[in-house]
Coordinates of N, CA and C in Angstrom, one line a residue:
M30 N -20.8 20.0 -80.9 CA -21.8 19.1 -80.2 C -22.1 19.9 -78.8
F31 N -21.2 20.0 -77.7 CA -22.1 20.0 -76.3 C -23.3 21.7 -77.3
K32 N -22.6 22.5 -77.5 CA -23.5 23.5 -78.4 C -24.9 23.1 -79.3
K33 N -25.2 21.9 -79.6 CA -26.4 21.3 -79.7 C -27.0 20.8 -78.5
L34 N -26.8 20.2 -77.7 CA -26.3 19.3 -76.3 C -27.6 20.8 -75.7
I35 N -26.8 21.5 -75.3 CA -27.2 22.9 -74.4 C -28.7 23.5 -75.1
F36 N -28.8 23.7 -76.4 CA -29.5 24.2 -77.1 C -31.1 23.3 -76.4
A37 N -30.6 21.9 -77.5 CA -31.8 20.5 -76.8 C -32.7 20.8 -75.1
I38 N -31.2 20.6 -74.3 CA -32.0 20.9 -73.2 C -32.4 22.1 -73.1
V39 N -32.1 23.1 -73.3 CA -32.8 24.9 -73.4 C -34.4 24.0 -73.9
S40 N -34.1 24.3 -74.9 CA -34.7 23.7 -75.2 C -36.3 23.3 -75.3
G41 N -36.0 21.9 -74.4 CA -36.8 21.5 -73.9 C -37.1 22.2 -72.4
F42 N -36.7 22.5 -72.5 CA -36.9 23.1 -70.7 C -38.0 24.4 -71.3
F43 N -37.5 24.9 -71.9 CA -38.4 26.2 -72.9 C -39.9 26.4 -72.7
L44 N -40.1 24.3 -73.6 CA -41.1 23.9 -74.1 C -42.0 23.6 -73.5
T45 N -41.2 23.0 -72.4 CA -42.0 22.6 -70.9 C -42.8 23.1 -70.3
S46 N -42.3 24.0 -70.1 CA -42.5 25.7 -69.5 C -43.6 26.0 -70.5
L47 N -43.2 26.6 -71.5 CA -44.9 26.5 -71.9 C -46.0 26.1 -72.5
L48 N -45.5 24.9 -72.1 CA -46.8 22.6 -72.0 C -47.2 23.5 -70.6
G49 N -46.7 23.4 -69.5 CA -46.9 24.1 -68.6 C -48.0 24.7 -68.4
C50 N -47.9 25.2 -68.8 CA -49.2 27.3 -68.6 C -50.2 26.6 -69.1
T51 N -50.6 25.7 -69.8 CA -51.7 25.7 -70.5 C -52.3 24.2 -69.4
G52 N -51.7 23.4 -68.2 CA -52.3 22.8 -67.8 C -53.7 23.1 -66.6
V53 N -54.1 22.2 -65.9 CA -55.3 22.8 -65.1 C -54.5 22.2 -63.9
P54 N -54.8 23.5 -62.6 CA -54.3 22.9 -61.5 C -54.9 22.0 -61.3
E55 N -54.2 21.3 -59.9 CA -55.1 20.8 -59.2 C -55.8 20.4 -58.4
N56 N -56.6 19.4 -58.3 CA -58.1 19.4 -57.7 C -59.8 21.0 -59.1
V57 N -59.1 20.4 -59.7 CA -59.6 21.2 -60.8 C -60.1 20.8 -61.5
T58 N -61.4 20.7 -62.1 CA -61.7 19.7 -63.5 C -62.7 20.9 -64.6
P59 N -61.9 20.7 -65.4 CA -63.2 22.1 -66.3 C -64.3 21.3 -66.7
V60 N -65.4 21.8 -66.6 CA -66.8 21.7 -67.4 C -66.8 21.1 -68.5
D61 N -67.4 20.3 -68.2 CA -67.7 19.2 -69.4 C -69.1 19.8 -70.0
E62 N -69.5 18.8 -71.4 CA -70.7 19.7 -72.2 C -70.7 21.0 -71.8
F63 N -69.3 21.6 -72.4 CA -70.0 22.9 -72.7 C -70.0 23.7 -74.1
E64 N -70.7 24.5 -74.4 CA -71.2 25.0 -75.3 C -70.5 26.6 -75.9
L65 N -69.6 26.7 -76.4 CA -69.6 28.4 -76.4 C -69.8 29.0 -76.9
P66 N -70.9 28.9 -78.2 CA -72.0 30.1 -78.7 C -72.6 30.2 -77.4
R67 N -73.1 29.6 -76.6 CA -73.6 30.1 -74.8 C -72.7 30.6 -74.1
Y68 N -71.6 30.5 -74.6 CA -71.1 31.7 -73.4 C -70.1 32.7 -74.3
L69 N -70.6 32.7 -75.7 CA -70.0 34.1 -76.5 C -70.5 35.6 -75.7
G70 N -69.8 37.0 -75.9 CA -70.8 37.5 -75.8 C -69.8 38.7 -74.8
K71 N -71.5 38.9 -73.9 CA -70.4 40.3 -72.9 C -70.8 39.7 -71.1
W72 N -69.3 39.8 -70.5 CA -69.3 38.8 -69.2 C -69.1 40.1 -68.2
Y73 N -69.0 40.1 -67.2 CA -69.2 41.1 -66.5 C -68.1 40.5 -65.0
E74 N -66.4 40.4 -65.0 CA -65.4 40.2 -63.7 C -66.4 41.0 -62.3
I75 N -66.5 39.7 -61.4 CA -67.5 40.1 -59.9 C -66.6 39.8 -59.1
A76 N -65.7 39.0 -59.2 CA -64.6 39.2 -58.3 C -63.5 38.7 -59.1
R77 N -61.7 38.9 -58.5 CA -60.3 38.3 -58.9 C -60.1 38.2 -58.2
Y78 N -58.3 37.8 -57.8 CA -57.2 37.2 -57.5 C -56.9 38.8 -58.6
D79 N -55.5 40.1 -57.5 CA -55.3 40.8 -58.2 C -53.9 41.1 -58.3
H80 N -53.7 41.6 -59.9 CA -52.8 41.0 -60.7 C -52.9 42.9 -60.9
S81 N -50.9 42.6 -61.3 CA -50.6 43.2 -62.5 C -50.8 44.2 -63.7
F82 N -52.1 43.2 -64.3 CA -51.8 43.6 -65.1 C -53.6 43.6 -65.5
E83 N -54.3 43.7 -64.4 CA -55.6 44.1 -63.5 C -55.5 45.3 -62.5
E84 N -54.3 45.5 -62.0 CA -54.5 46.7 -61.0 C -55.1 47.2 -61.0
G85 N -55.6 48.4 -60.0 CA -56.1 49.6 -60.2 C -57.6 48.8 -61.1
L86 N -58.0 48.4 -61.8 CA -58.9 48.8 -62.8 C -60.0 47.7 -61.3
S87 N -61.1 48.8 -62.1 CA -62.8 48.9 -61.9 C -63.8 48.5 -63.1
E88 N -64.9 47.8 -63.2 CA -65.5 48.4 -64.3 C -65.4 47.2 -65.6
V89 N -64.9 46.5 -65.1 CA -64.0 44.9 -66.3 C -64.9 44.7 -66.6
T90 N -64.8 44.2 -67.9 CA -65.7 42.8 -68.5 C -64.7 42.4 -69.9
A91 N -64.5 41.5 -69.6 CA -64.2 40.1 -70.9 C -65.5 40.0 -72.0
T92 N -65.2 39.7 -73.3 CA -66.3 40.0 -74.1 C -65.8 38.9 -75.8
Y93 N -66.3 38.0 -75.3 CA -65.7 36.5 -76.6 C -66.5 36.8 -77.9
S94 N -66.1 36.7 -78.9 CA -67.1 36.5 -79.9 C -65.9 35.7 -80.8
M95 N -65.9 34.6 -81.7 CA -65.4 34.8 -82.9 C -64.2 34.7 -84.1
R96 N -63.5 34.0 -83.9 CA -62.6 34.4 -84.5 C -62.1 33.8 -86.1
D97 N -62.0 34.5 -87.3 CA -62.4 34.0 -88.0 C -61.4 32.4 -88.7
D98 N -60.8 32.2 -87.6 CA -59.9 30.6 -87.3 C -59.9 29.8 -87.1
G99 N -61.2 30.2 -86.1 CA -61.7 29.0 -85.0 C -61.8 29.6 -84.1
G100 N -61.1 30.7 -83.7 CA -60.6 31.1 -82.3 C -61.5 31.9 -81.8
V101 N -61.6 32.0 -80.8 CA -62.2 32.9 -80.0 C -61.8 34.2 -79.5
K102 N -62.4 35.2 -79.8 CA -61.2 37.0 -79.5 C -61.8 37.2 -78.2
V103 N -61.2 37.8 -77.8 CA -61.0 38.6 -76.4 C -60.6 39.5 -76.6
I104 N -61.3 40.3 -75.8 CA -62.0 42.1 -75.3 C -61.4 42.1 -74.1
N105 N -61.1 42.2 -73.1 CA -60.5 42.9 -72.2 C -60.9 45.0 -71.8
R106 N -61.7 44.8 -71.2 CA -61.5 46.1 -70.3 C -62.3 46.3 -69.4
G107 N -61.5 47.7 -68.7 CA -61.0 48.3 -67.3 C -61.6 49.9 -67.1
F108 N -62.1 50.5 -66.2 CA -61.5 51.2 -66.6 C -60.9 51.8 -65.4
S109 N -59.5 52.7 -65.5 CA -58.4 53.0 -65.0 C -59.1 54.4 -63.6
K110 N -59.8 54.4 -62.3 CA -60.0 55.4 -62.2 C -58.7 56.6 -61.4
Q111 N -57.6 56.2 -61.4 CA -56.1 57.0 -61.2 C -55.9 58.0 -63.1
E112 N -56.0 57.3 -63.8 CA -55.8 57.5 -64.9 C -57.0 58.7 -65.4
N113 N -58.6 58.0 -65.0 CA -60.0 58.5 -66.2 C -59.9 57.7 -66.6
A114 N -59.7 57.1 -67.5 CA -59.0 56.3 -69.0 C -60.0 55.2 -68.8
W115 N -60.6 54.2 -70.4 CA -60.5 53.0 -69.7 C -59.2 52.7 -70.6
D116 N -59.2 50.7 -70.2 CA -58.0 50.5 -70.9 C -58.6 48.6 -72.0
E117 N -57.8 48.6 -72.5 CA -58.3 46.6 -72.7 C -57.1 46.6 -73.8
A118 N -57.8 45.6 -73.9 CA -56.4 43.8 -74.5 C -57.6 43.4 -74.7
E119 N -57.0 43.2 -76.5 CA -57.1 42.0 -77.1 C -55.9 40.4 -77.3
G120 N -57.2 39.4 -77.1 CA -56.3 38.2 -76.8 C -57.3 37.4 -78.0
K121 N -56.9 36.2 -77.8 CA -57.2 35.2 -78.8 C -57.3 34.1 -77.6
A122 N -57.7 32.8 -78.2 CA -57.7 31.5 -77.5 C -58.6 30.5 -78.4
Y123 N -58.1 29.9 -77.8 CA -58.0 28.3 -78.0 C -58.4 26.7 -77.5
F124 N -59.2 26.0 -77.8 CA -59.3 24.8 -77.0 C -57.9 24.1 -76.8
V125 N -58.2 23.6 -75.7 CA -56.6 23.0 -75.5 C -57.4 21.4 -76.1
D126 N -57.8 20.3 -75.8 CA -58.7 19.8 -76.2 C -59.3 19.6 -77.5
T127 N -60.8 19.4 -76.4 CA -62.3 19.2 -77.5 C -62.9 20.5 -77.1
S128 N -64.0 21.3 -78.0 CA -64.5 22.1 -77.9 C -66.1 22.0 -76.7
S129 N -66.6 20.7 -76.6 CA -67.6 20.7 -75.0 C -66.2 20.6 -73.7
I130 N -65.2 20.7 -73.9 CA -64.2 20.7 -72.8 C -64.1 21.9 -71.9
G131 N -64.9 23.0 -70.8 CA -64.3 23.7 -71.2 C -63.0 24.2 -70.9
H132 N -61.6 23.8 -71.9 CA -60.7 23.8 -70.7 C -60.1 25.0 -72.6
L133 N -59.8 26.6 -72.3 CA -59.1 26.9 -73.1 C -57.8 27.4 -73.3
K134 N -56.6 27.5 -73.8 CA -55.3 28.3 -74.3 C -55.5 30.0 -73.8
V135 N -55.4 30.8 -73.6 CA -55.5 31.7 -73.6 C -54.1 33.4 -74.5
S136 N -53.9 33.7 -74.6 CA -52.9 34.0 -75.8 C -53.3 36.2 -75.4
F137 N -52.5 37.2 -75.2 CA -52.3 38.3 -75.7 C -51.5 39.3 -75.0
F138 N -49.9 38.0 -75.7 CA -49.1 38.4 -76.3 C -48.0 37.3 -76.9
G139 N -48.3 37.7 -78.3 CA -47.5 36.9 -79.2 C -48.1 35.0 -79.0
P140 N -46.9 34.7 -79.2 CA -47.2 33.1 -79.3 C -47.1 32.4 -77.7
F141 N -47.2 33.4 -76.7 CA -47.5 32.4 -75.1 C -48.2 32.6 -75.0
Y142 N -49.1 31.4 -74.4 CA -51.0 31.3 -73.8 C -50.6 30.7 -72.6
A143 N -51.4 31.1 -72.1 CA -51.7 30.4 -70.6 C -53.3 29.8 -70.8
S144 N -53.4 28.6 -69.2 CA -55.4 28.2 -69.5 C -56.3 29.3 -68.4
Y145 N -57.0 29.3 -69.2 CA -58.4 29.4 -69.6 C -59.1 27.9 -68.9
V146 N -59.2 28.1 -67.3 CA -60.2 26.4 -67.6 C -61.4 27.4 -66.4
I147 N -62.7 27.0 -67.2 CA -63.7 27.1 -66.4 C -64.0 26.0 -65.9
M148 N -63.7 26.0 -64.4 CA -64.1 24.7 -63.2 C -65.9 25.3 -63.1
A149 N -66.5 26.1 -63.1 CA -68.3 26.1 -62.6 C -68.9 26.7 -63.7
L150 N -69.4 26.4 -64.4 CA -70.9 27.7 -65.0 C -72.4 27.2 -65.0
D151 N -72.8 27.8 -65.0 CA -74.3 27.8 -64.5 C -75.1 26.8 -66.2
K152 N -75.0 25.6 -66.6 CA -74.8 25.4 -68.0 C -76.7 25.3 -67.9
E153 N -77.5 25.6 -67.0 CA -78.3 25.8 -67.8 C -78.6 27.5 -68.1
G154 N -78.1 28.2 -67.8 CA -78.5 29.9 -68.8 C -77.1 30.1 -69.0
Y155 N -76.0 30.3 -68.0 CA -74.4 30.4 -69.0 C -74.2 31.9 -68.5
Q156 N -74.9 32.1 -67.0 CA -74.8 33.0 -66.6 C -74.2 33.8 -65.2
Y157 N -73.5 32.5 -65.1 CA -72.0 33.2 -64.1 C -70.7 31.8 -64.5
A158 N -70.6 32.4 -63.8 CA -69.1 31.4 -65.0 C -67.3 31.8 -63.5
L159 N -67.2 29.9 -63.4 CA -66.1 30.7 -61.8 C -64.9 30.4 -63.8
I160 N -64.0 30.9 -63.2 CA -62.4 30.0 -63.5 C -61.4 30.3 -63.2
T161 N -60.2 29.7 -63.3 CA -58.7 29.6 -63.0 C -57.8 29.8 -64.5
G162 N -56.9 29.8 -64.1 CA -55.8 29.9 -64.8 C -55.0 28.6 -65.1
P163 N -53.3 28.6 -65.0 CA -52.8 27.4 -65.0 C -52.1 27.1 -63.8
D164 N -52.6 27.9 -62.9 CA -52.1 27.4 -61.3 C -53.4 27.7 -60.0
K165 N -53.2 27.7 -58.6 CA -53.9 28.8 -58.3 C -53.6 29.9 -57.9
D166 N -52.9 30.7 -58.8 CA -52.8 32.4 -58.4 C -53.5 32.9 -59.0
Y167 N -54.4 32.2 -60.3 CA -55.3 33.2 -61.4 C -57.1 32.4 -60.4
L168 N -58.0 33.2 -60.3 CA -59.2 33.8 -60.4 C -59.9 34.4 -60.6
W169 N -61.3 33.9 -60.7 CA -61.4 35.1 -61.7 C -63.6 34.9 -61.6
I170 N -64.4 35.5 -60.8 CA -66.5 35.1 -61.5 C -66.9 36.1 -62.1
L171 N -67.3 35.1 -63.1 CA -67.5 35.7 -64.6 C -69.4 35.8 -63.8
A172 N -69.7 37.1 -64.2 CA -71.6 36.3 -64.7 C -72.0 37.3 -65.8
R173 N -73.1 37.3 -66.5 CA -73.6 38.0 -67.3 C -74.3 40.0 -67.6
T174 N -73.8 39.7 -65.8 CA -75.0 41.2 -64.9 C -73.6 41.5 -64.6
P175 N -73.6 42.9 -63.7 CA -72.7 43.1 -63.6 C -72.6 43.4 -61.3
S176 N -73.9 42.1 -61.3 CA -74.0 41.8 -59.3 C -74.0 40.4 -59.7
I177 N -73.9 39.9 -58.2 CA -74.7 38.5 -58.5 C -75.1 37.9 -57.3
D178 N -76.5 36.7 -57.0 CA -77.0 37.0 -55.7 C -76.1 36.5 -54.7
D179 N -76.4 36.5 -53.6 CA -75.7 35.7 -52.3 C -75.4 34.4 -53.0
D180 N -77.0 33.6 -53.2 CA -76.8 32.6 -53.4 C -75.9 31.9 -53.7
V181 N -76.1 32.7 -55.6 CA -74.8 32.2 -56.9 C -73.4 32.4 -55.9
R182 N -73.7 33.1 -55.1 CA -72.3 34.0 -54.7 C -71.4 32.9 -53.6
S183 N -72.6 32.6 -52.7 CA -71.7 31.4 -51.7 C -71.3 30.5 -52.5
Q184 N -71.5 29.7 -53.6 CA -72.1 28.6 -54.6 C -70.2 28.5 -54.9
L185 N -70.4 29.6 -55.3 CA -69.1 29.9 -56.1 C -67.8 29.6 -55.1
L186 N -67.9 30.9 -54.1 CA -66.9 30.8 -53.4 C -66.7 29.1 -52.4
D187 N -67.9 28.5 -52.2 CA -68.2 27.0 -52.1 C -67.0 25.8 -53.1
T188 N -67.1 26.2 -54.4 CA -66.3 25.7 -55.2 C -64.7 25.9 -55.2
A189 N -64.4 27.0 -55.6 CA -63.0 27.9 -55.5 C -62.6 27.6 -54.3
S190 N -63.2 27.5 -53.3 CA -62.8 26.7 -51.4 C -62.5 25.1 -51.7
A191 N -63.1 24.5 -52.1 CA -63.1 22.9 -51.4 C -62.1 22.8 -52.9
A192 N -61.9 23.7 -53.7 CA -60.5 22.8 -55.0 C -58.6 23.2 -54.4
G193 N -59.4 23.8 -53.5 CA -58.2 24.5 -52.8 C -57.5 26.3 -52.8
Y194 N -58.6 27.8 -53.2 CA -58.1 29.0 -53.2 C -58.8 29.2 -52.3
N195 N -57.4 29.9 -52.2 CA -57.7 31.5 -50.8 C -59.4 32.4 -51.5
V196 N -60.5 32.0 -50.4 CA -61.0 33.0 -51.0 C -60.9 34.2 -50.9
N197 N -60.6 34.2 -49.7 CA -60.3 35.7 -49.1 C -59.5 36.7 -49.8
K198 N -58.6 36.1 -50.7 CA -57.7 37.0 -51.2 C -58.2 37.4 -53.2
L199 N -59.9 37.1 -53.2 CA -60.7 38.1 -54.0 C -60.6 39.2 -53.9
I200 N -60.9 40.3 -55.2 CA -61.2 41.2 -54.9 C -62.3 41.5 -55.7
W201 N -63.2 42.4 -55.3 CA -64.6 42.3 -55.4 C -64.4 43.4 -56.4
V202 N -64.7 43.9 -58.0 CA -64.5 44.7 -58.7 C -65.8 45.6 -58.3
E203 N -66.1 46.8 -58.6 CA -67.6 47.8 -58.7 C -67.5 47.9 -60.5
H204 N -69.0 48.2 -60.4 CA -68.9 48.6 -61.6 C -69.8 49.4 -61.3
E205 N -70.0 50.9 -61.6 CA -70.4 51.9 -61.2 C -71.0 52.1 -62.3
K206 N -70.3 52.6 -64.2 CA -70.7 53.6 -64.7 C -70.8 53.1 -65.5
N207 N -71.2 53.8 -66.9 CA -72.1 52.6 -68.2 C -71.0 52.3 -68.5
N208 N -70.2 50.5 -68.8 CA -69.4 49.9 -69.8 C -70.3 49.8 -71.3
P209 N -69.8 51.2 -71.8 CA -70.6 49.8 -73.4 C -69.3 48.7 -73.4

Protein backbone atom coordinates (compact mmCIF):
# COMPACT_ATOMS: atom_id res chain seq x y z
CA MET A 1 0.00 0.00 0.00
CA PHE A 2 2.76 2.42 0.97
CA LYS A 3 4.65 1.73 -2.28
CA LYS A 4 1.48 2.41 -4.30
CA LEU A 5 0.93 5.69 -2.44
CA ILE A 6 4.52 6.82 -3.07
CA PHE A 7 4.24 5.80 -6.72
CA ALA A 8 0.98 7.77 -7.07
CA ILE A 9 2.50 10.86 -5.44
CA VAL A 10 5.71 10.69 -7.49
CA SER A 11 3.77 10.00 -10.71
CA GLY A 12 1.42 12.89 -10.01
CA PHE A 13 4.34 15.24 -9.31
CA PHE A 14 6.15 14.08 -12.47
CA LEU A 15 3.02 14.48 -14.60
CA THR A 16 2.35 17.94 -13.15
CA SER A 17 5.94 18.93 -13.91
CA LEU A 18 5.64 17.75 -17.50
CA LEU A 19 2.30 19.45 -18.06
CA GLY A 20 3.71 22.68 -16.61
CA CYS A 21 6.25 22.71 -19.44
CA THR A 22 3.52 23.30 -21.99
CA GLY A 23 1.99 26.28 -20.21
CA VAL A 24 2.06 29.95 -21.15
CA PRO A 25 4.14 32.46 -19.14
CA GLU A 26 2.41 35.15 -17.10
CA ASN A 27 1.43 38.28 -19.10
CA VAL A 28 1.78 36.40 -22.41
CA THR A 29 -1.09 35.58 -24.75
CA PRO A 30 -0.49 33.35 -27.77
CA VAL A 31 -1.54 34.91 -31.08
CA ASP A 32 -4.97 33.98 -32.39
CA GLU A 33 -6.11 33.52 -35.98
CA PHE A 34 -2.86 31.62 -36.52
CA GLU A 35 -2.41 29.99 -39.94
CA LEU A 36 0.10 27.15 -39.86
CA PRO A 37 0.52 26.82 -43.65
CA ARG A 38 1.72 30.45 -43.77
CA TYR A 39 4.14 29.84 -40.87
CA LEU A 40 5.83 26.83 -42.47
CA GLY A 41 9.21 27.26 -44.14
CA LYS A 42 12.52 28.78 -43.13
CA TRP A 43 12.96 31.35 -40.36
CA TYR A 44 16.18 33.08 -39.30
CA GLU A 45 16.92 33.48 -35.63
CA ILE A 46 17.50 37.22 -35.19
CA ALA A 47 17.96 37.23 -31.41
CA ARG A 48 17.65 34.82 -28.48
CA TYR A 49 18.24 34.31 -24.82
CA ASP A 50 21.37 32.20 -24.54
CA HIS A 51 21.00 28.54 -23.58
CA SER A 52 23.38 25.60 -23.56
CA PHE A 53 21.61 23.96 -26.51
CA GLU A 54 22.46 26.95 -28.74
CA GLU A 55 25.65 28.12 -27.06
CA GLY A 56 28.21 29.46 -29.51
CA LEU A 57 25.99 29.04 -32.56
CA SER A 58 25.60 31.65 -35.27
CA GLU A 59 23.70 31.44 -38.57
CA VAL A 60 20.79 29.82 -36.68
CA THR A 61 17.67 28.92 -38.64
CA ALA A 62 14.49 27.00 -37.93
CA THR A 63 12.67 25.26 -40.74
CA TYR A 64 9.11 24.04 -40.24
CA SER A 65 7.30 21.52 -42.44
CA MET A 66 4.38 19.13 -42.07
CA ARG A 67 4.78 15.64 -40.64
CA ASP A 68 2.77 12.68 -41.90
CA ASP A 69 0.97 12.48 -38.54
CA GLY A 70 -0.34 16.06 -38.81
CA GLY A 71 2.32 17.54 -36.56
CA VAL A 72 5.12 19.91 -37.52
CA LYS A 73 8.66 18.81 -38.31
CA VAL A 74 11.21 21.23 -36.84
CA ILE A 75 14.79 21.44 -38.07
CA ASN A 76 17.00 23.81 -36.07
CA ARG A 77 20.39 24.49 -37.62
CA GLY A 78 23.35 26.62 -36.58
CA PHE A 79 27.05 27.07 -37.23
CA SER A 80 29.69 26.54 -34.54
CA LYS A 81 32.72 28.70 -35.25
CA GLN A 82 34.66 26.85 -32.56
CA GLU A 83 34.11 23.49 -34.27
CA ASN A 84 33.91 24.98 -37.78
CA ALA A 85 30.86 22.81 -38.38
CA TRP A 86 27.09 22.94 -38.76
CA ASP A 87 24.97 21.56 -35.93
CA GLU A 88 21.43 20.37 -36.53
CA ALA A 89 18.59 19.07 -34.38
CA GLU A 90 15.28 17.63 -35.51
CA GLY A 91 12.15 17.93 -33.41
CA LYS A 92 8.41 17.68 -33.66
CA ALA A 93 5.63 20.00 -32.60
CA TYR A 94 1.88 19.74 -32.05
CA PHE A 95 -0.79 22.26 -31.14
CA VAL A 96 -1.64 22.39 -27.44
CA ASP A 97 -5.26 23.41 -28.03
CA THR A 98 -6.57 24.49 -31.41
CA SER A 99 -4.64 25.08 -34.63
CA SER A 100 -5.84 28.70 -34.77
CA ILE A 101 -3.91 29.58 -31.58
CA GLY A 102 -0.12 30.03 -31.81
CA HIS A 103 0.63 27.71 -28.88
CA LEU A 104 2.43 24.49 -29.66
CA LYS A 105 4.38 21.92 -27.71
CA VAL A 106 7.74 20.96 -29.17
CA SER A 107 10.05 18.04 -28.47
CA PHE A 108 13.62 17.36 -29.43
CA PHE A 109 14.10 14.64 -26.79
CA GLY A 110 11.67 11.74 -26.86
CA PRO A 111 8.50 12.15 -24.86
CA PHE A 112 9.47 15.48 -23.25
CA TYR A 113 7.68 18.55 -24.58
CA ALA A 114 8.01 22.25 -23.89
CA SER A 115 5.87 25.20 -24.92
CA TYR A 116 6.45 27.10 -28.13
CA VAL A 117 4.33 30.21 -27.72
CA ILE A 118 4.04 32.72 -30.57
CA MET A 119 3.41 35.94 -28.64
CA ALA A 120 3.72 38.35 -31.58
CA LEU A 121 3.45 37.74 -35.31
CA ASP A 122 3.30 39.74 -38.51
CA LYS A 123 -0.15 38.42 -39.41
CA GLU A 124 -0.20 40.24 -42.74
CA GLY A 125 2.96 38.75 -44.24
CA TYR A 126 4.22 36.22 -41.67
CA GLN A 127 7.65 37.90 -41.91
CA TYR A 128 8.60 38.11 -38.21
CA ALA A 129 7.63 36.53 -34.91
CA LEU A 130 8.34 36.78 -31.20
CA ILE A 131 8.51 33.39 -29.48
CA THR A 132 8.71 32.31 -25.85
CA GLY A 133 8.88 28.99 -24.07
CA PRO A 134 7.07 27.70 -20.98
CA ASP A 135 8.49 30.50 -18.83
CA LYS A 136 10.36 33.77 -19.11
CA ASP A 137 13.74 32.06 -19.40
CA TYR A 138 13.17 31.65 -23.15
CA LEU A 139 12.79 34.30 -25.83
CA TRP A 140 13.47 34.37 -29.57
CA ILE A 141 12.98 36.84 -32.40
CA LEU A 142 12.56 35.12 -35.76
CA ALA A 143 12.28 36.54 -39.26
CA ARG A 144 12.07 35.30 -42.83
CA THR A 145 15.25 37.24 -43.63
CA PRO A 146 18.61 37.35 -41.79
CA SER A 147 17.88 40.87 -40.49
CA ILE A 148 14.92 43.06 -39.56
CA ASP A 149 14.42 46.79 -39.83
CA ASP A 150 14.72 49.02 -36.78
CA ASP A 151 10.98 49.71 -36.50
CA VAL A 152 10.12 46.01 -36.34
CA ARG A 153 12.96 45.41 -33.89
CA SER A 154 11.70 48.20 -31.60
CA GLN A 155 8.12 46.93 -31.81
CA LEU A 156 9.14 43.37 -30.84
CA LEU A 157 11.40 44.58 -28.02
CA ASP A 158 8.57 46.76 -26.67
CA THR A 159 6.17 43.80 -26.77
CA ALA A 160 8.66 41.58 -24.92
CA SER A 161 9.42 44.27 -22.33
CA ALA A 162 5.73 44.91 -21.69
CA ALA A 163 5.28 41.18 -21.00
CA GLY A 164 8.09 41.26 -18.43
CA TYR A 165 11.09 40.01 -20.42
CA ASN A 166 14.55 41.49 -19.92
CA VAL A 167 15.43 42.37 -23.51
CA ASN A 168 18.98 43.31 -22.45
CA LYS A 169 19.66 39.56 -22.13
CA LEU A 170 19.08 38.97 -25.85
CA ILE A 171 21.99 37.79 -27.97
CA TRP A 172 21.86 39.12 -31.54
CA VAL A 173 22.65 36.29 -33.94
CA GLU A 174 25.23 36.72 -36.70
CA HIS A 175 24.20 35.75 -40.23
CA GLU A 176 27.20 36.07 -42.54
CA LYS A 177 27.54 32.60 -44.07
CA ASN A 178 25.45 31.02 -46.77
CA ASN A 179 23.06 28.83 -44.77
CA PRO A 180 21.44 26.45 -47.25
